[in-house]
Amino acid sequence: MHEMAIAEGILDIAKEHAAREKSDRITKIGLLIGEMAGVEEDALRFCFSSLVQGTLAEEAELSIKRMPLVGRCDACDYEKQIENYNFICPKCGGGLAVVSGRELRVEYLEMD
Ligand SMILES: [Zn+2]
């Protein structure tokens, strides 16, 4: 499952940081997920909670922030939130290129 691979990646990052900070307990993981990242939040939470059993992130809370899909016009630089897959610039009719909404990253970690 796609979300399982993502959960593994997140756990790896968390473990790496914990090792560097000489921490043995991760309390919170902040994630930034774009609307278009193709991640099912519920599936990710489920995979993560089963994956962290017995690890230093066992009690970590997943805090997920969704980023809206935003496009910028190639021709006139107009920026807008994209709805209903409409990538046409309302100002000039040009094409909007995605500038945010595809991100998937660990934004911050809290540990003891
Ligand atoms: Zn435009």
PDB file of N, CA, C and O in Angstrom, residues 27-104:
ATOM      1  N   THR A  27       7.151  12.666  20.533  1.00  0.00           N
ATOM      2  CA  THR A  27       5.811  12.948  21.050  1.00  0.00           C
ATOM      3  C   THR A  27       4.858  13.469  19.975  1.00  0.00           C
ATOM      4  O   THR A  27       3.658  13.267  20.050  1.00  0.00           O
ATOM      5  N   LYS A  28       5.417  14.141  18.967  1.00  0.00           N
ATOM      6  CA  LYS A  28       4.537  14.715  17.951  1.00  0.00           C
ATOM      7  C   LYS A  28       5.268  14.838  16.624  1.00  0.00           C
ATOM      8  O   LYS A  28       6.447  15.195  16.591  1.00  0.00           O
ATOM      9  N   ILE A  29       4.540  14.548  15.557  1.00  0.00           N
ATOM     10  CA  ILE A  29       5.108  14.683  14.217  1.00  0.00           C
ATOM     11  C   ILE A  29       4.172  15.565  13.398  1.00  0.00           C
ATOM     12  O   ILE A  29       2.988  15.259  13.251  1.00  0.00           O
ATOM     13  N   GLY A  30       4.695  16.659  12.922  1.00  0.00           N
ATOM     14  CA  GLY A  30       3.902  17.572  12.108  1.00  0.00           C
ATOM     15  C   GLY A  30       4.137  17.302  10.634  1.00  0.00           C
ATOM     16  O   GLY A  30       5.265  17.323  10.162  1.00  0.00           O
ATOM     17  N   LEU A  31       3.056  17.033   9.919  1.00  0.00           N
ATOM     18  CA  LEU A  31       3.170  16.734   8.487  1.00  0.00           C
ATOM     19  C   LEU A  31       2.467  17.798   7.657  1.00  0.00           C
ATOM     20  O   LEU A  31       1.439  18.329   8.059  1.00  0.00           O
ATOM     21  N   LEU A  32       3.048  18.047   6.513  1.00  0.00           N
ATOM     22  CA  LEU A  32       2.442  18.965   5.565  1.00  0.00           C
ATOM     23  C   LEU A  32       2.079  18.132   4.336  1.00  0.00           C
ATOM     24  O   LEU A  32       2.954  17.535   3.702  1.00  0.00           O
ATOM     25  N   ILE A  33       0.792  18.075   4.011  1.00  0.00           N
ATOM     26  CA  ILE A  33       0.366  17.252   2.877  1.00  0.00           C
ATOM     27  C   ILE A  33      -0.487  18.084   1.934  1.00  0.00           C
ATOM     28  O   ILE A  33      -1.512  18.644   2.334  1.00  0.00           O
ATOM     29  N   GLY A  34      -0.060  18.174   0.711  1.00  0.00           N
ATOM     30  CA  GLY A  34      -0.823  18.918  -0.292  1.00  0.00           C
ATOM     31  C   GLY A  34      -2.077  18.165  -0.692  1.00  0.00           C
ATOM     32  O   GLY A  34      -2.114  16.936  -0.669  1.00  0.00           O
ATOM     33  N   GLU A  35      -3.094  18.936  -1.071  1.00  0.00           N
ATOM     34  CA  GLU A  35      -4.357  18.357  -1.531  1.00  0.00           C
ATOM     35  C   GLU A  35      -4.154  17.383  -2.683  1.00  0.00           C
ATOM     36  O   GLU A  35      -4.896  16.427  -2.856  1.00  0.00           O
ATOM     37  N   MET A  36      -3.142  17.677  -3.503  1.00  0.00           N
ATOM     38  CA  MET A  36      -2.882  16.870  -4.688  1.00  0.00           C
ATOM     39  C   MET A  36      -1.759  15.861  -4.494  1.00  0.00           C
ATOM     40  O   MET A  36      -1.252  15.308  -5.461  1.00  0.00           O
ATOM     41  N   ALA A  37      -1.346  15.653  -3.250  1.00  0.00           N
ATOM     42  CA  ALA A  37      -0.234  14.728  -2.996  1.00  0.00           C
ATOM     43  C   ALA A  37      -0.680  13.280  -3.173  1.00  0.00           C
ATOM     44  O   ALA A  37       0.143  12.371  -3.245  1.00  0.00           O
ATOM     45  N   GLY A  38      -1.978  13.066  -3.247  1.00  0.00           N
ATOM     46  CA  GLY A  38      -2.496  11.713  -3.433  1.00  0.00           C
ATOM     47  C   GLY A  38      -2.381  10.860  -2.188  1.00  0.00           C
ATOM     48  O   GLY A  38      -2.166   9.655  -2.273  1.00  0.00           O
ATOM     49  N   VAL A  39      -2.515  11.499  -1.028  1.00  0.00           N
ATOM     50  CA  VAL A  39      -2.405  10.761   0.231  1.00  0.00           C
ATOM     51  C   VAL A  39      -3.756  10.741   0.933  1.00  0.00           C
ATOM     52  O   VAL A  39      -4.378  11.777   1.133  1.00  0.00           O
ATOM     53  N   GLU A  40      -4.186   9.537   1.283  1.00  0.00           N
ATOM     54  CA  GLU A  40      -5.403   9.373   2.069  1.00  0.00           C
ATOM     55  C   GLU A  40      -5.016   9.529   3.528  1.00  0.00           C
ATOM     56  O   GLU A  40      -4.281   8.709   4.073  1.00  0.00           O
ATOM     57  N   GLU A  41      -5.534  10.572   4.151  1.00  0.00           N
ATOM     58  CA  GLU A  41      -5.143  10.861   5.526  1.00  0.00           C
ATOM     59  C   GLU A  41      -5.488   9.711   6.481  1.00  0.00           C
ATOM     60  O   GLU A  41      -4.674   9.315   7.310  1.00  0.00           O
ATOM     61  N   ASP A  42      -6.682   9.174   6.354  1.00  0.00           N
ATOM     62  CA  ASP A  42      -7.097   8.089   7.246  1.00  0.00           C
ATOM     63  C   ASP A  42      -6.222   6.854   7.073  1.00  0.00           C
ATOM     64  O   ASP A  42      -5.830   6.212   8.043  1.00  0.00           O
ATOM     65  N   ALA A  43      -5.927   6.536   5.814  1.00  0.00           N
ATOM     66  CA  ALA A  43      -5.088   5.372   5.533  1.00  0.00           C
ATOM     67  C   ALA A  43      -3.680   5.589   6.090  1.00  0.00           C
ATOM     68  O   ALA A  43      -3.074   4.677   6.658  1.00  0.00           O
ATOM     69  N   LEU A  44      -3.180   6.812   5.954  1.00  0.00           N
ATOM     70  CA  LEU A  44      -1.848   7.117   6.459  1.00  0.00           C
ATOM     71  C   LEU A  44      -1.804   6.988   7.984  1.00  0.00           C
ATOM     72  O   LEU A  44      -0.882   6.396   8.540  1.00  0.00           O
ATOM     73  N   ARG A  45      -2.823   7.522   8.651  1.00  0.00           N
ATOM     74  CA  ARG A  45      -2.888   7.425  10.109  1.00  0.00           C
ATOM     75  C   ARG A  45      -2.940   5.963  10.553  1.00  0.00           C
ATOM     76  O   ARG A  45      -2.286   5.566  11.509  1.00  0.00           O
ATOM     77  N   PHE A  46      -3.727   5.186   9.835  1.00  0.00           N
ATOM     78  CA  PHE A  46      -3.872   3.769  10.170  1.00  0.00           C
ATOM     79  C   PHE A  46      -2.537   3.038  10.006  1.00  0.00           C
ATOM     80  O   PHE A  46      -2.096   2.301  10.889  1.00  0.00           O
ATOM     81  N   CYS A  47      -1.879   3.244   8.872  1.00  0.00           N
ATOM     82  CA  CYS A  47      -0.589   2.594   8.612  1.00  0.00           C
ATOM     83  C   CYS A  47       0.441   3.024   9.646  1.00  0.00           C
ATOM     84  O   CYS A  47       1.187   2.203  10.172  1.00  0.00           O
ATOM     85  N   PHE A  48       0.455   4.325   9.926  1.00  0.00           N
ATOM     86  CA  PHE A  48       1.445   4.847  10.853  1.00  0.00           C
ATOM     87  C   PHE A  48       1.263   4.246  12.246  1.00  0.00           C
ATOM     88  O   PHE A  48       2.227   3.812  12.873  1.00  0.00           O
ATOM     89  N   SER A  49       0.005   4.188  12.699  1.00  0.00           N
ATOM     90  CA  SER A  49      -0.221   3.701  14.061  1.00  0.00           C
ATOM     91  C   SER A  49       0.129   2.224  14.205  1.00  0.00           C
ATOM     92  O   SER A  49       0.548   1.786  15.268  1.00  0.00           O
ATOM     93  N   SER A  50      -0.015   1.455  13.123  1.00  0.00           N
ATOM     94  CA  SER A  50       0.365   0.040  13.238  1.00  0.00           C
ATOM     95  C   SER A  50       1.881  -0.127  13.122  1.00  0.00           C
ATOM     96  O   SER A  50       2.472  -0.989  13.737  1.00  0.00           O
ATOM     97  N   LEU A  51       2.496   0.772  12.362  1.00  0.00           N
ATOM     98  CA  LEU A  51       3.936   0.706  12.132  1.00  0.00           C
ATOM     99  C   LEU A  51       4.752   1.084  13.370  1.00  0.00           C
ATOM    100  O   LEU A  51       5.826   0.540  13.602  1.00  0.00           O
ATOM    101  N   VAL A  52       4.249   2.034  14.157  1.00  0.00           N
ATOM    102  CA  VAL A  52       5.046   2.565  15.265  1.00  0.00           C
ATOM    103  C   VAL A  52       4.977   1.730  16.540  1.00  0.00           C
ATOM    104  O   VAL A  52       5.685   2.032  17.502  1.00  0.00           O
ATOM    105  N   GLN A  53       4.149   0.698  16.527  1.00  0.00           N
ATOM    106  CA  GLN A  53       4.075  -0.161  17.716  1.00  0.00           C
ATOM    107  C   GLN A  53       5.471  -0.632  18.098  1.00  0.00           C
ATOM    108  O   GLN A  53       6.194  -1.176  17.275  1.00  0.00           O
ATOM    109  N   GLY A  54       5.831  -0.403  19.369  1.00  0.00           N
ATOM    110  CA  GLY A  54       7.115  -0.882  19.853  1.00  0.00           C
ATOM    111  C   GLY A  54       8.311  -0.030  19.454  1.00  0.00           C
ATOM    112  O   GLY A  54       9.443  -0.399  19.724  1.00  0.00           O
ATOM    113  N   THR A  55       8.058   1.101  18.783  1.00  0.00           N
ATOM    114  CA  THR A  55       9.163   1.994  18.431  1.00  0.00           C
ATOM    115  C   THR A  55       9.128   3.238  19.323  1.00  0.00           C
ATOM    116  O   THR A  55       8.185   3.424  20.086  1.00  0.00           O
ATOM    117  N   LEU A  56      10.125   4.075  19.157  1.00  0.00           N
ATOM    118  CA  LEU A  56      10.191   5.289  19.969  1.00  0.00           C
ATOM    119  C   LEU A  56       9.139   6.312  19.578  1.00  0.00           C
ATOM    120  O   LEU A  56       8.971   7.324  20.251  1.00  0.00           O
ATOM    121  N   ALA A  57       8.408   6.024  18.507  1.00  0.00           N
ATOM    122  CA  ALA A  57       7.348   6.941  18.079  1.00  0.00           C
ATOM    123  C   ALA A  57       5.968   6.387  18.411  1.00  0.00           C
ATOM    124  O   ALA A  57       4.954   6.859  17.910  1.00  0.00           O
ATOM    125  N   GLU A  58       5.950   5.372  19.263  1.00  0.00           N
ATOM    126  CA  GLU A  58       4.701   4.673  19.574  1.00  0.00           C
ATOM    127  C   GLU A  58       3.593   5.613  20.039  1.00  0.00           C
ATOM    128  O   GLU A  58       2.427   5.442  19.687  1.00  0.00           O
ATOM    129  N   GLU A  59       3.967   6.622  20.843  1.00  0.00           N
ATOM    130  CA  GLU A  59       2.950   7.518  21.388  1.00  0.00           C
ATOM    131  C   GLU A  59       2.891   8.854  20.654  1.00  0.00           C
ATOM    132  O   GLU A  59       2.230   9.785  21.101  1.00  0.00           O
ATOM    133  N   ALA A  60       3.581   8.924  19.544  1.00  0.00           N
ATOM    134  CA  ALA A  60       3.634  10.194  18.820  1.00  0.00           C
ATOM    135  C   ALA A  60       2.282  10.540  18.199  1.00  0.00           C
ATOM    136  O   ALA A  60       1.612   9.685  17.615  1.00  0.00           O
ATOM    137  N   GLU A  61       1.925  11.792  18.328  1.00  0.00           N
ATOM    138  CA  GLU A  61       0.694  12.278  17.719  1.00  0.00           C
ATOM    139  C   GLU A  61       1.031  12.771  16.316  1.00  0.00           C
ATOM    140  O   GLU A  61       2.027  13.441  16.110  1.00  0.00           O
ATOM    141  N   LEU A  62       0.204  12.400  15.356  1.00  0.00           N
ATOM    142  CA  LEU A  62       0.397  12.882  13.978  1.00  0.00           C
ATOM    143  C   LEU A  62      -0.449  14.124  13.780  1.00  0.00           C
ATOM    144  O   LEU A  62      -1.670  14.076  13.890  1.00  0.00           O
ATOM    145  N   SER A  63       0.204  15.225  13.511  1.00  0.00           N
ATOM    146  CA  SER A  63      -0.532  16.458  13.248  1.00  0.00           C
ATOM    147  C   SER A  63      -0.413  16.756  11.759  1.00  0.00           C
ATOM    148  O   SER A  63       0.669  17.035  11.256  1.00  0.00           O
ATOM    149  N   ILE A  64      -1.541  16.648  11.060  1.00  0.00           N
ATOM    150  CA  ILE A  64      -1.500  16.774   9.601  1.00  0.00           C
ATOM    151  C   ILE A  64      -2.101  18.097   9.152  1.00  0.00           C
ATOM    152  O   ILE A  64      -3.227  18.432   9.502  1.00  0.00           O
ATOM    153  N   LYS A  65      -1.320  18.850   8.398  1.00  0.00           N
ATOM    154  CA  LYS A  65      -1.800  20.113   7.840  1.00  0.00           C
ATOM    155  C   LYS A  65      -1.935  19.929   6.331  1.00  0.00           C
ATOM    156  O   LYS A  65      -0.985  19.528   5.664  1.00  0.00           O
ATOM    157  N   ARG A  66      -3.122  20.185   5.810  1.00  0.00           N
ATOM    158  CA  ARG A  66      -3.343  20.052   4.364  1.00  0.00           C
ATOM    159  C   ARG A  66      -3.069  21.379   3.683  1.00  0.00           C
ATOM    160  O   ARG A  66      -3.465  22.428   4.172  1.00  0.00           O
ATOM    161  N   MET A  67      -2.388  21.309   2.559  1.00  0.00           N
ATOM    162  CA  MET A  67      -2.101  22.509   1.788  1.00  0.00           C
ATOM    163  C   MET A  67      -3.027  22.565   0.579  1.00  0.00           C
ATOM    164  O   MET A  67      -3.146  21.588  -0.153  1.00  0.00           O
ATOM    165  N   PRO A  68      -3.688  23.700   0.373  1.00  0.00           N
ATOM    166  CA  PRO A  68      -4.578  23.804  -0.790  1.00  0.00           C
ATOM    167  C   PRO A  68      -3.787  23.808  -2.088  1.00  0.00           C
ATOM    168  O   PRO A  68      -2.591  24.128  -2.099  1.00  0.00           O
ATOM    169  N   LEU A  69      -4.466  23.460  -3.148  1.00  0.00           N
ATOM    170  CA  LEU A  69      -3.848  23.468  -4.465  1.00  0.00           C
ATOM    171  C   LEU A  69      -3.867  24.901  -5.017  1.00  0.00           C
ATOM    172  O   LEU A  69      -4.922  25.517  -5.142  1.00  0.00           O
ATOM    173  N   VAL A  70      -2.686  25.414  -5.313  1.00  0.00           N
ATOM    174  CA  VAL A  70      -2.569  26.785  -5.807  1.00  0.00           C
ATOM    175  C   VAL A  70      -1.804  26.773  -7.121  1.00  0.00           C
ATOM    176  O   VAL A  70      -0.795  26.072  -7.267  1.00  0.00           O
ATOM    177  N   GLY A  71      -2.312  27.535  -8.082  1.00  0.00           N
ATOM    178  CA  GLY A  71      -1.647  27.628  -9.375  1.00  0.00           C
ATOM    179  C   GLY A  71      -1.262  29.059  -9.707  1.00  0.00           C
ATOM    180  O   GLY A  71      -1.863  30.003  -9.203  1.00  0.00           O
ATOM    181  N   ARG A  72      -0.235  29.192 -10.526  1.00  0.00           N
ATOM    182  CA  ARG A  72       0.170  30.516 -10.981  1.00  0.00           C
ATOM    183  C   ARG A  72       0.204  30.525 -12.499  1.00  0.00           C
ATOM    184  O   ARG A  72       0.675  29.582 -13.139  1.00  0.00           O
ATOM    185  N   CYS A  73      -0.308  31.622 -13.038  1.00  0.00           N
ATOM    186  CA  CYS A  73      -0.384  31.737 -14.486  1.00  0.00           C
ATOM    187  C   CYS A  73       0.999  31.938 -15.100  1.00  0.00           C
ATOM    188  O   CYS A  73       1.783  32.767 -14.639  1.00  0.00           O
ATOM    189  N   ASP A  74       1.275  31.190 -16.133  1.00  0.00           N
ATOM    190  CA  ASP A  74       2.557  31.302 -16.843  1.00  0.00           C
ATOM    191  C   ASP A  74       2.683  32.655 -17.533  1.00  0.00           C
ATOM    192  O   ASP A  74       3.762  33.212 -17.640  1.00  0.00           O
ATOM    193  N   ALA A  75       1.552  33.172 -17.989  1.00  0.00           N
ATOM    194  CA  ALA A  75       1.575  34.384 -18.804  1.00  0.00           C
ATOM    195  C   ALA A  75       1.544  35.667 -17.973  1.00  0.00           C
ATOM    196  O   ALA A  75       2.312  36.593 -18.220  1.00  0.00           O
ATOM    197  N   CYS A  76       0.665  35.740 -16.953  1.00  0.00           N
ATOM    198  CA  CYS A  76       0.488  37.018 -16.243  1.00  0.00           C
ATOM    199  C   CYS A  76       0.835  36.939 -14.760  1.00  0.00           C
ATOM    200  O   CYS A  76       0.656  37.915 -14.036  1.00  0.00           O
ATOM    201  N   ASP A  77       1.301  35.768 -14.291  1.00  0.00           N
ATOM    202  CA  ASP A  77       1.713  35.601 -12.890  1.00  0.00           C
ATOM    203  C   ASP A  77       0.582  35.662 -11.872  1.00  0.00           C
ATOM    204  O   ASP A  77       0.823  35.723 -10.676  1.00  0.00           O
ATOM    205  N   TYR A  78      -0.668  35.677 -12.337  1.00  0.00           N
ATOM    206  CA  TYR A  78      -1.800  35.664 -11.412  1.00  0.00           C
ATOM    207  C   TYR A  78      -1.823  34.332 -10.658  1.00  0.00           C
ATOM    208  O   TYR A  78      -1.612  33.272 -11.244  1.00  0.00           O
ATOM    209  N   GLU A  79      -2.080  34.431  -9.337  1.00  0.00           N
ATOM    210  CA  GLU A  79      -2.113  33.220  -8.517  1.00  0.00           C
ATOM    211  C   GLU A  79      -3.488  32.995  -7.940  1.00  0.00           C
ATOM    212  O   GLU A  79      -4.125  33.925  -7.459  1.00  0.00           O
ATOM    213  N   LYS A  80      -3.951  31.755  -7.984  1.00  0.00           N
ATOM    214  CA  LYS A  80      -5.240  31.468  -7.360  1.00  0.00           C
ATOM    215  C   LYS A  80      -5.311  30.031  -6.881  1.00  0.00           C
ATOM    216  O   LYS A  80      -4.540  29.169  -7.327  1.00  0.00           O
ATOM    217  N   GLN A  81      -6.246  29.802  -5.946  1.00  0.00           N
ATOM    218  CA  GLN A  81      -6.503  28.438  -5.489  1.00  0.00           C
ATOM    219  C   GLN A  81      -7.285  27.716  -6.577  1.00  0.00           C
ATOM    220  O   GLN A  81      -8.256  28.259  -7.115  1.00  0.00           O
ATOM    221  N   ILE A  82      -6.847  26.525  -6.903  1.00  0.00           N
ATOM    222  CA  ILE A  82      -7.476  25.797  -7.996  1.00  0.00           C
ATOM    223  C   ILE A  82      -8.625  24.935  -7.482  1.00  0.00           C
ATOM    224  O   ILE A  82      -8.467  24.183  -6.519  1.00  0.00           O
ATOM    225  N   GLU A  83      -9.779  25.098  -8.108  1.00  0.00           N
ATOM    226  CA  GLU A  83     -10.945  24.310  -7.726  1.00  0.00           C
ATOM    227  C   GLU A  83     -11.477  23.580  -8.943  1.00  0.00           C
ATOM    228  O   GLU A  83     -11.414  24.089 -10.062  1.00  0.00           O
ATOM    229  N   ASN A  84     -11.993  22.384  -8.676  1.00  0.00           N
ATOM    230  CA  ASN A  84     -12.607  21.573  -9.725  1.00  0.00           C
ATOM    231  C   ASN A  84     -11.701  21.368 -10.942  1.00  0.00           C
ATOM    232  O   ASN A  84     -12.155  21.351 -12.081  1.00  0.00           O
ATOM    233  N   TYR A  85     -10.414  21.249 -10.681  1.00  0.00           N
ATOM    234  CA  TYR A  85      -9.440  20.970 -11.743  1.00  0.00           C
ATOM    235  C   TYR A  85      -9.461  22.006 -12.868  1.00  0.00           C
ATOM    236  O   TYR A  85      -9.151  21.711 -14.011  1.00  0.00           O
ATOM    237  N   ASN A  86      -9.847  23.218 -12.514  1.00  0.00           N
ATOM    238  CA  ASN A  86      -9.854  24.283 -13.504  1.00  0.00           C
ATOM    239  C   ASN A  86      -8.510  25.014 -13.479  1.00  0.00           C
ATOM    240  O   ASN A  86      -8.244  25.822 -12.594  1.00  0.00           O
ATOM    241  N   PHE A  87      -7.690  24.709 -14.472  1.00  0.00           N
ATOM    242  CA  PHE A  87      -6.334  25.264 -14.530  1.00  0.00           C
ATOM    243  C   PHE A  87      -6.229  26.418 -15.517  1.00  0.00           C
ATOM    244  O   PHE A  87      -5.162  26.727 -16.023  1.00  0.00           O
ATOM    245  N   ILE A  88      -7.357  27.057 -15.799  1.00  0.00           N
ATOM    246  CA  ILE A  88      -7.328  28.171 -16.744  1.00  0.00           C
ATOM    247  C   ILE A  88      -7.308  29.493 -15.976  1.00  0.00           C
ATOM    248  O   ILE A  88      -8.088  29.699 -15.050  1.00  0.00           O
ATOM    249  N   CYS A  89      -6.404  30.375 -16.341  1.00  0.00           N
ATOM    250  CA  CYS A  89      -6.276  31.663 -15.672  1.00  0.00           C
ATOM    251  C   CYS A  89      -7.525  32.518 -15.930  1.00  0.00           C
ATOM    252  O   CYS A  89      -7.895  32.738 -17.080  1.00  0.00           O
ATOM    253  N   PRO A  90      -8.170  33.014 -14.834  1.00  0.00           N
ATOM    254  CA  PRO A  90      -9.380  33.820 -15.026  1.00  0.00           C
ATOM    255  C   PRO A  90      -9.083  35.211 -15.577  1.00  0.00           C
ATOM    256  O   PRO A  90      -9.974  35.892 -16.069  1.00  0.00           O
ATOM    257  N   LYS A  91      -7.845  35.626 -15.489  1.00  0.00           N
ATOM    258  CA  LYS A  91      -7.474  36.968 -15.958  1.00  0.00           C
ATOM    259  C   LYS A  91      -7.200  36.998 -17.461  1.00  0.00           C
ATOM    260  O   LYS A  91      -7.620  37.909 -18.162  1.00  0.00           O
ATOM    261  N   CYS A  92      -6.432  35.996 -17.917  1.00  0.00           N
ATOM    262  CA  CYS A  92      -5.978  36.079 -19.308  1.00  0.00           C
ATOM    263  C   CYS A  92      -6.243  34.814 -20.119  1.00  0.00           C
ATOM    264  O   CYS A  92      -5.955  34.784 -21.312  1.00  0.00           O
ATOM    265  N   GLY A  93      -6.758  33.778 -19.472  1.00  0.00           N
ATOM    266  CA  GLY A  93      -7.051  32.556 -20.214  1.00  0.00           C
ATOM    267  C   GLY A  93      -5.848  31.648 -20.405  1.00  0.00           C
ATOM    268  O   GLY A  93      -5.927  30.620 -21.071  1.00  0.00           O
ATOM    269  N   GLY A  94      -4.725  32.037 -19.832  1.00  0.00           N
ATOM    270  CA  GLY A  94      -3.515  31.216 -19.921  1.00  0.00           C
ATOM    271  C   GLY A  94      -3.617  29.999 -19.012  1.00  0.00           C
ATOM    272  O   GLY A  94      -4.625  29.777 -18.339  1.00  0.00           O
ATOM    273  N   GLY A  95      -2.551  29.212 -19.000  1.00  0.00           N
ATOM    274  CA  GLY A  95      -2.542  27.996 -18.189  1.00  0.00           C
ATOM    275  C   GLY A  95      -1.902  28.235 -16.827  1.00  0.00           C
ATOM    276  O   GLY A  95      -0.891  28.916 -16.715  1.00  0.00           O
ATOM    277  N   LEU A  96      -2.538  27.671 -15.772  1.00  0.00           N
ATOM    278  CA  LEU A  96      -1.979  27.795 -14.423  1.00  0.00           C
ATOM    279  C   LEU A  96      -1.066  26.605 -14.133  1.00  0.00           C
ATOM    280  O   LEU A  96      -1.426  25.463 -14.374  1.00  0.00           O
ATOM    281  N   ALA A  97       0.120  26.923 -13.618  1.00  0.00           N
ATOM    282  CA  ALA A  97       1.047  25.866 -13.211  1.00  0.00           C
ATOM    283  C   ALA A  97       0.954  25.709 -11.697  1.00  0.00           C
ATOM    284  O   ALA A  97       0.813  26.689 -10.971  1.00  0.00           O
ATOM    285  N   VAL A  98       1.012  24.482 -11.224  1.00  0.00           N
ATOM    286  CA  VAL A  98       0.882  24.218  -9.791  1.00  0.00           C
ATOM    287  C   VAL A  98       2.097  24.763  -9.037  1.00  0.00           C
ATOM    288  O   VAL A  98       3.236  24.451  -9.371  1.00  0.00           O
ATOM    289  N   VAL A  99       1.852  25.606  -8.039  1.00  0.00           N
ATOM    290  CA  VAL A  99       2.949  26.099  -7.204  1.00  0.00           C
ATOM    291  C   VAL A  99       2.914  25.509  -5.795  1.00  0.00           C
ATOM    292  O   VAL A  99       3.928  25.465  -5.118  1.00  0.00           O
ATOM    293  N   SER A 100       1.745  25.060  -5.349  1.00  0.00           N
ATOM    294  CA  SER A 100       1.695  24.310  -4.097  1.00  0.00           C
ATOM    295  C   SER A 100       0.491  23.398  -4.112  1.00  0.00           C
ATOM    296  O   SER A 100      -0.442  23.599  -4.888  1.00  0.00           O
ATOM    297  N   GLY A 101       0.538  22.365  -3.262  1.00  0.00           N
ATOM    298  CA  GLY A 101      -0.566  21.425  -3.214  1.00  0.00           C
ATOM    299  C   GLY A 101      -0.101  19.999  -3.481  1.00  0.00           C
ATOM    300  O   GLY A 101      -0.856  19.056  -3.366  1.00  0.00           O
ATOM    301  N   ARG A 102       1.189  19.851  -3.833  1.00  0.00           N
ATOM    302  CA  ARG A 102       1.726  18.506  -4.070  1.00  0.00           C
ATOM    303  C   ARG A 102       2.742  18.115  -3.015  1.00  0.00           C
ATOM    304  O   ARG A 102       3.392  17.091  -3.135  1.00  0.00           O
ATOM    305  N   GLU A 103       2.909  18.969  -1.989  1.00  0.00           N
ATOM    306  CA  GLU A 103       3.947  18.683  -1.023  1.00  0.00           C
ATOM    307  C   GLU A 103       3.575  17.532  -0.086  1.00  0.00           C
ATOM    308  O   GLU A 103       2.411  17.245   0.154  1.00  0.00           O
ATOM    309  N   LEU A 104       4.583  16.882   0.365  1.00  0.00           N
ATOM    310  CA  LEU A 104       4.428  15.816   1.345  1.00  0.00           C
ATOM    311  C   LEU A 104       5.721  15.816   2.130  1.00  0.00           C
ATOM    312  O   LEU A 104       6.748  15.370   1.639  1.00  0.00           O
TER     313      LEU A 104
END
